[in-house]
Amino acid sequence: MLLEEYSWFHTDPVIYKGVKGVKTPLGNPLQEQLEEEAVREVRYVAYGVVAPIIVSVGILGNILVIALLRLPQFKVIMTALDNSGEYSMQGRGSSRLSLRQNRKRSLVSDISPAPEPRTSHRFRTFSNSEADDRNKTPPTVRKMSLSRSVMTSSGRRTSTVSSQSAGSNSGVGGATGDLGYNGGYVSGVCPLANMGNTCFLNSVLYALRFLPGFTHDLHHLHMHLQSAGEQKDVNLEQRIQFLSELHRVFVRLGQEERSASEKRIPAFEPYDFLEALRVVNPMFEGNRQQDAHELLHCLLDQLCHLPQDLLQVRPNGTAPAGWGDSCGASRDHESIPPEPKKSRRRSERIQAIEEDSSKAVDVVGSKFVGRMCLETCCLECEQVTGREENFLEVCVPVKTKADFEEDESIGEPQVFMSALNEEECLQDNNKYWCDHCFHHNEARRSVHFSQLPHHLVIHVKRFSAYHRNMNTFKCTEAMPAPLILPCFCRGCYLEKQRATHGEVGQDGRMAGTKRPNLSHLPYYLTAVVCHLGATLSSGHYLSFVRLSALQSSKCPEQQQQQQQQQQQQQQQPQPPSHQAHTPPASSTKVDCQWMRCCGLQLDHIRPLSVLNGHSDEENSREQDKLWLECDDDKIKLVTSQEVCHMMRTTNITPYLLFYSHL
Amino acid sequence: MITSHRQNSTHSTRKKVQISFVIRDEVEKFHRSSVNSLQYDPHLQRLYSAGRDSIIRIWNCKNQREPYIQSMEHHTDWVNDIVLCCGGKNCESWWDAAVPVISASADTTVKVWNAHKGFCMSTLRTHKDYVRALAYARDREQVASAGLDKAIFLWDVQTLTALTASNNTVTTSSLNGNKDSIYSLAMNPPGTVIVSGSTEKQLRIWDPRTGNKIMKLKGHTDNVKALIVNRDGTQVISGSSDGTIKLWSLGQQCCTKTIMLHEEGVWALQVNENFTTIYSGGRDKLIYKCETRAPDKGVLLCQESAPVLKMLLTPDNSALYVATTNSAIKCWPLNNRLSHVEDYCDNEEVRELRPVMTQPDWTIKGGPAIKTYAVLNDKRHVLTRDTEENVALWDILKATKVEELGKVDFESEKQKRNKAIFVPSWFTVDLKTGMLTIHLAEKRDEVDCLSAWVSAKEADFPTQDGLDVKLNYGELLLKALFEHWPRTYMYDDNDGGEGAEAGPVANQNGFSPKSGNDYFSIPQHTPVIISEIQGRTLYRLLCGDAGGDTEGVLLNEMVPPWVLDIVVEKTSPKPKNKVYFFLLPHASSGIKREKKDRLSANDFIQIRKVQEHVYEKVLGGGSDTGSTTNNNNDRGGDDKAETTSLAEERVQLLCNDKVLDPNMDLRTVQHFIWGNTSQDIVLFYRPIK
């Protein structure tokens, strides 16, 4: 028994997080230091040597161009020179030069003066003075500083930037230029500003905001937390603060969208939320690029556990003895940041969820929690030992068609499904000690999902750590996620297997056991957080969100309870304020102010530029097919085909996938 | 005699090597654990069975009362499969020829045996992981072996039997390209087709003559554990862990029929010569019979008491031998009682419940396998319970069974026999064969073979002059294991003189070095196994055979240096475990001492010695200089003994307010009275008037 326990423990990481293989080891100070040094060195070279050369060459070139422009007889030559200049003058900065030309022609205000700091902030190599400089200087010089940003972003970022510029040039992925909404920036959605390497934050916030029902549930949780009153415990207070800041982000975004009269809504800086996040989890301190998955995990963790922790505390009115007050106080005193929740093993954390007590207030978290069973089957005696656990997300290895035999004709959905049901074989030197056989035998370890959550988060294990230098290696192979994912829980899986079995074997007994189809509803892909770039600590995040009808719908609880009223509501654009609402927990009637508080109204969303070539408005408004590409402060309309195409071909690799029942 | 086919024996230097031995009876007449494979020799009416107890046994089917003929023992782990070559049929000079039996084992070897004389002719070490399955092509005299290392090797039986100690190279053709561990293998008699079944859930068909893969057959949803090919290599029957039996046509490259009779995995299949009747057994303990023409109408022949591992149909189709995870082998008759199969099948409902047969014709009895063990606190005795619920007490040091306690409660017996004494762990117990296998290794996982020092008195070994000698269990046992190895008692001429002085243990008692230790011997039939830790077996011999020439040569090669130091060089191991403690005057004694002495001593030092130290150095001698106890107190004369007894009377030692027994050693105090292994012990002393 002991041994078995041990072996479970041993392989836990493969299924969860923490994996040897998946992530950068958190906070290895030495490594960070080394990295810092390397960055500093590269930066020194970039600033000191390369940048001045390029700047001077650039200035010379521009003077030349201006001189040429002044002379009418050279005008014809100019165009040719300008084109060739892209290649000859500054090989690496060329993309920006061409970008300028695009901008001139289309007047799409990608870099047009806006009060918020922009794209450049994504790179911390930018100093404020530079940014200011850029705002003041005339367009040509500003352009140069932009091209400098390409250089200063020191080697490993260069690819990011170029792909980034490619992205902003031609919408999603270079090859999709012809598709409908390409480059169509939208109004009616308040963008989030990049505050310096915070695209990881923005991408997750976008994804959550457009997750059907999330803001609504969060609204109710927030209301509940507010009603719970002040907490004595500092730690709890901080965590509540964190969630209410999250709520406030959505409130502010909603406000901006409602009040905005002009075409483009100025980007919102979720600064307070970032601060609250750093208080709750000090891992996010500093201006470095962070892991979006880590953030999402931290967020969901808080959502799931805060309600329970509050419940635990409340009976006495104080925190559990020896932990709450004293601990919090000492922390204040010594200014030690609260211990990151990460340090606890996930299984422990989730086990803390008590089914009955959680239901009361845990409307948000419970929608993300599913149950899975880890099974080990000894290949000699075929004895299966299993353990049930809760999970917040499913980690999926990157699999491609190449992993399968050539002669197998297998579609992309099947590849994805097989990645979900990946089995591990304990063999060679890692045999399983079977306590039925008293022998080290081969064993098969598999995961079954006994219960899948409402919102299914799939984490694609793109990053694997090298053992020696602790660097992460990114698996860039494309693994397209299907837009519609059939339910793969244990019941549905068996059902499917039984169906195929029944077809193959013409056996009477099997036919007898066949039951009516009980499969669950399929999942729909609602949001994708994508990562660009080579490593976890660098690169850029952006997200794609589905504009689904549900986002603008009314309080789901109300829908359930008052179906008649609901029909009326749907005709009205705004929910009546007097509507009574019963939250699942308390029987007291509360007004659902969600729509007016932090709700999302899709009616406002429309493309900023006039849609070219798409005359039939109805077709284009078909919400299921429309997605938003949210790249910090740039939000564009794209079609689902473009999203599929992006996942299949570009280097914008899907990292976190959000599936929901619609 | 024994030919070692050594191709990969270079690893011995890389991996750590351990010494293991099995505690067992001289003749193990019954299988101790599951029986993995069966073979039948129709001419002599002999049955060969391969067990997980690492022994292949030969049974006389004519004598059903006393069927045991002999054992073939040389494997060190589960024997997974055997084939009986030659079958007697094709060999004209059959009586003269050595009928080889070839066996595959989890010790990663394939062994060739002389079936008549029952000895191992050669060992093939080409596989890198457990060898799981064998297949035999009778017409070509070819054997294929496959295992968890994903490789299939083809062996020519003629070559294998011709191997000698000098001519020990075999060329094999191998079939590579498997991605998954192979669990089943089949070859048709002319040897034109090999089928392999693996965790890949597919069948792979190979041509052994060219070594090419011909095709893959998909359809199973789990591991394939049983395979049969028909004579002309056109049809295959496969049994899989997914519970189905599938019939395949190699011509059409597809599955022609799927038989779903079993609720759980199908592990064993047999079919009659003309491929019309299939017998199947598996994890659900049930044995079905069905016709290939009407696969839906399976007949439940019988219900076994344990999952079926192997079945064997006698050539005349009159009986079915069944091996299960129990140690017994049952012979079920297949006579005309089954002619009413057709009528019987009409009654569908009953079929599910009632097997056709309830009693086997006869049973080859099996022995019990040890399933539970507990190492007692003295780290010398082990309490075990077997499958028949019998509890027994074993003495690991002497490699013998001490007592059979019968069907008593294991836990209470353990409680009763555990004394409050602490000895470091120095061996590990392994029950893979159903018998006690003891591993001795250099420090590994907190278990160090040479860490256990005990006083001779405690260990119940009489010493010459009544002196208390410290003995090392591991050292004693290693010496006993190799006591018949000439190198341990015979010296080269040039260092013969030194040898007389070597060995402190012997020295103390004034004996000249001789074989083994001075206290006990272990049974000569005890198998001694030299192997890589968690890896391959390097060598196995019986303790008493070490005197042989071949054995001596091989031992020279195989015995790891750390063992050589003990058994040949006679270096006594150094005590490694120290106990640190403070010695303070007890409050009631009224003695004031400002200096706090931190002392260290070997963990086996008895309290008596500390008392002595207190009496001499602290109280009597008056000098305060004693910062460490004198470790060499063991050697002493009469006056020493006197002081000891005096000290015991005059000084009392306390720890945690408990008065300590002079016979207790420091590590016992540390574990049972102090209770904290990470902190230094604080001992208080007080003089008694």
PDB file of N, CA, C and O in Angstrom, chain B residues 472-497:
ATOM      1  N   ASN B 472      28.912  -8.514  13.398  1.00  0.00           N
ATOM      2  CA  ASN B 472      28.185  -7.819  12.339  1.00  0.00           C
ATOM      3  C   ASN B 472      27.382  -8.851  11.571  1.00  0.00           C
ATOM      4  O   ASN B 472      27.938  -9.770  10.978  1.00  0.00           O
ATOM      5  N   TYR B 473      26.082  -8.686  11.554  1.00  0.00           N
ATOM      6  CA  TYR B 473      25.205  -9.671  10.910  1.00  0.00           C
ATOM      7  C   TYR B 473      25.562  -9.872   9.441  1.00  0.00           C
ATOM      8  O   TYR B 473      25.681 -10.986   8.951  1.00  0.00           O
ATOM      9  N   GLY B 474      25.726  -8.759   8.736  1.00  0.00           N
ATOM     10  CA  GLY B 474      26.004  -8.859   7.306  1.00  0.00           C
ATOM     11  C   GLY B 474      27.297  -9.585   7.043  1.00  0.00           C
ATOM     12  O   GLY B 474      27.391 -10.436   6.145  1.00  0.00           O
ATOM     13  N   GLU B 475      28.303  -9.277   7.856  1.00  0.00           N
ATOM     14  CA  GLU B 475      29.600  -9.909   7.683  1.00  0.00           C
ATOM     15  C   GLU B 475      29.496 -11.411   7.913  1.00  0.00           C
ATOM     16  O   GLU B 475      29.981 -12.229   7.126  1.00  0.00           O
ATOM     17  N   LEU B 476      28.818 -11.774   8.987  1.00  0.00           N
ATOM     18  CA  LEU B 476      28.655 -13.195   9.294  1.00  0.00           C
ATOM     19  C   LEU B 476      27.963 -13.919   8.160  1.00  0.00           C
ATOM     20  O   LEU B 476      28.386 -15.001   7.734  1.00  0.00           O
ATOM     21  N   LEU B 477      26.901 -13.308   7.665  1.00  0.00           N
ATOM     22  CA  LEU B 477      26.101 -13.980   6.656  1.00  0.00           C
ATOM     23  C   LEU B 477      26.867 -14.100   5.348  1.00  0.00           C
ATOM     24  O   LEU B 477      26.860 -15.157   4.709  1.00  0.00           O
ATOM     25  N   LEU B 478      27.546 -13.051   4.958  1.00  0.00           N
ATOM     26  CA  LEU B 478      28.308 -13.106   3.708  1.00  0.00           C
ATOM     27  C   LEU B 478      29.376 -14.193   3.797  1.00  0.00           C
ATOM     28  O   LEU B 478      29.604 -14.943   2.841  1.00  0.00           O
ATOM     29  N   LYS B 479      30.000 -14.266   4.942  1.00  0.00           N
ATOM     30  CA  LYS B 479      31.027 -15.297   5.096  1.00  0.00           C
ATOM     31  C   LYS B 479      30.407 -16.677   5.011  1.00  0.00           C
ATOM     32  O   LYS B 479      30.987 -17.594   4.422  1.00  0.00           O
ATOM     33  N   ALA B 480      29.245 -16.828   5.596  1.00  0.00           N
ATOM     34  CA  ALA B 480      28.587 -18.132   5.544  1.00  0.00           C
ATOM     35  C   ALA B 480      28.160 -18.472   4.126  1.00  0.00           C
ATOM     36  O   ALA B 480      28.256 -19.627   3.693  1.00  0.00           O
ATOM     37  N   LEU B 481      27.698 -17.469   3.386  1.00  0.00           N
ATOM     38  CA  LEU B 481      27.232 -17.717   2.019  1.00  0.00           C
ATOM     39  C   LEU B 481      28.371 -18.191   1.127  1.00  0.00           C
ATOM     40  O   LEU B 481      28.160 -18.995   0.219  1.00  0.00           O
ATOM     41  N   PHE B 482      29.561 -17.674   1.364  1.00  0.00           N
ATOM     42  CA  PHE B 482      30.675 -18.017   0.486  1.00  0.00           C
ATOM     43  C   PHE B 482      31.679 -18.957   1.153  1.00  0.00           C
ATOM     44  O   PHE B 482      32.813 -19.041   0.720  1.00  0.00           O
ATOM     45  N   GLU B 483      31.225 -19.650   2.188  1.00  0.00           N
ATOM     46  CA  GLU B 483      32.207 -20.430   2.945  1.00  0.00           C
ATOM     47  C   GLU B 483      32.782 -21.597   2.145  1.00  0.00           C
ATOM     48  O   GLU B 483      33.849 -22.094   2.465  1.00  0.00           O
ATOM     49  N   HIS B 484      32.089 -22.031   1.104  1.00  0.00           N
ATOM     50  CA  HIS B 484      32.618 -23.151   0.328  1.00  0.00           C
ATOM     51  C   HIS B 484      33.480 -22.694  -0.834  1.00  0.00           C
ATOM     52  O   HIS B 484      33.996 -23.503  -1.578  1.00  0.00           O
ATOM     53  N   TRP B 485      33.593 -21.441  -1.000  1.00  0.00           N
ATOM     54  CA  TRP B 485      34.414 -20.896  -2.090  1.00  0.00           C
ATOM     55  C   TRP B 485      35.878 -20.985  -1.664  1.00  0.00           C
ATOM     56  O   TRP B 485      36.274 -20.363  -0.676  1.00  0.00           O
ATOM     57  N   PRO B 486      36.646 -21.753  -2.386  1.00  0.00           N
ATOM     58  CA  PRO B 486      38.023 -22.011  -1.928  1.00  0.00           C
ATOM     59  C   PRO B 486      38.801 -20.730  -1.671  1.00  0.00           C
ATOM     60  O   PRO B 486      39.633 -20.677  -0.773  1.00  0.00           O
ATOM     61  N   ARG B 487      38.512 -19.701  -2.448  1.00  0.00           N
ATOM     62  CA  ARG B 487      39.285 -18.483  -2.312  1.00  0.00           C
ATOM     63  C   ARG B 487      39.139 -17.861  -0.927  1.00  0.00           C
ATOM     64  O   ARG B 487      39.973 -17.064  -0.493  1.00  0.00           O
ATOM     65  N   THR B 488      38.053 -18.203  -0.238  1.00  0.00           N
ATOM     66  CA  THR B 488      37.860 -17.598   1.071  1.00  0.00           C
ATOM     67  C   THR B 488      38.676 -18.288   2.158  1.00  0.00           C
ATOM     68  O   THR B 488      38.848 -17.744   3.244  1.00  0.00           O
ATOM     69  N   TYR B 489      39.145 -19.514   1.918  1.00  0.00           N
ATOM     70  CA  TYR B 489      39.942 -20.172   2.961  1.00  0.00           C
ATOM     71  C   TYR B 489      41.308 -20.647   2.476  1.00  0.00           C
ATOM     72  O   TYR B 489      42.117 -21.095   3.258  1.00  0.00           O
ATOM     73  N   MET B 490      41.542 -20.561   1.186  1.00  0.00           N
ATOM     74  CA  MET B 490      42.865 -20.934   0.702  1.00  0.00           C
ATOM     75  C   MET B 490      43.576 -19.666   0.265  1.00  0.00           C
ATOM     76  O   MET B 490      42.977 -18.782  -0.324  1.00  0.00           O
ATOM     77  N   TYR B 491      44.853 -19.608   0.626  1.00  0.00           N
ATOM     78  CA  TYR B 491      45.602 -18.404   0.300  1.00  0.00           C
ATOM     79  C   TYR B 491      46.677 -18.708  -0.695  1.00  0.00           C
ATOM     80  O   TYR B 491      47.210 -19.815  -0.741  1.00  0.00           O
ATOM     81  N   ASP B 492      46.958 -17.723  -1.477  1.00  0.00           N
ATOM     82  CA  ASP B 492      48.133 -17.847  -2.343  1.00  0.00           C
ATOM     83  C   ASP B 492      49.355 -17.969  -1.443  1.00  0.00           C
ATOM     84  O   ASP B 492      49.384 -17.444  -0.331  1.00  0.00           O
ATOM     85  N   ASP B 493      50.356 -18.613  -1.961  1.00  0.00           N
ATOM     86  CA  ASP B 493      51.535 -18.886  -1.135  1.00  0.00           C
ATOM     87  C   ASP B 493      52.152 -17.620  -0.567  1.00  0.00           C
ATOM     88  O   ASP B 493      52.559 -17.574   0.580  1.00  0.00           O
ATOM     89  N   ASN B 494      52.194 -16.593  -1.396  1.00  0.00           N
ATOM     90  CA  ASN B 494      52.927 -15.408  -0.955  1.00  0.00           C
ATOM     91  C   ASN B 494      52.246 -14.640   0.169  1.00  0.00           C
ATOM     92  O   ASN B 494      52.913 -13.984   0.943  1.00  0.00           O
ATOM     93  N   ASP B 495      50.935 -14.729   0.244  1.00  0.00           N
ATOM     94  CA  ASP B 495      50.355 -13.977   1.360  1.00  0.00           C
ATOM     95  C   ASP B 495      49.718 -14.901   2.397  1.00  0.00           C
ATOM     96  O   ASP B 495      48.839 -14.511   3.137  1.00  0.00           O
ATOM     97  N   GLY B 496      50.201 -16.130   2.414  1.00  0.00           N
ATOM     98  CA  GLY B 496      49.683 -17.063   3.399  1.00  0.00           C
ATOM     99  C   GLY B 496      49.949 -16.596   4.822  1.00  0.00           C
ATOM    100  O   GLY B 496      49.111 -16.728   5.699  1.00  0.00           O
ATOM    101  N   GLY B 497      51.130 -16.013   5.005  1.00  0.00           N
ATOM    102  CA  GLY B 497      51.482 -15.571   6.346  1.00  0.00           C
ATOM    103  C   GLY B 497      50.591 -14.439   6.821  1.00  0.00           C
ATOM    104  O   GLY B 497      50.128 -14.435   7.956  1.00  0.00           O
TER     105      GLY B 497
END
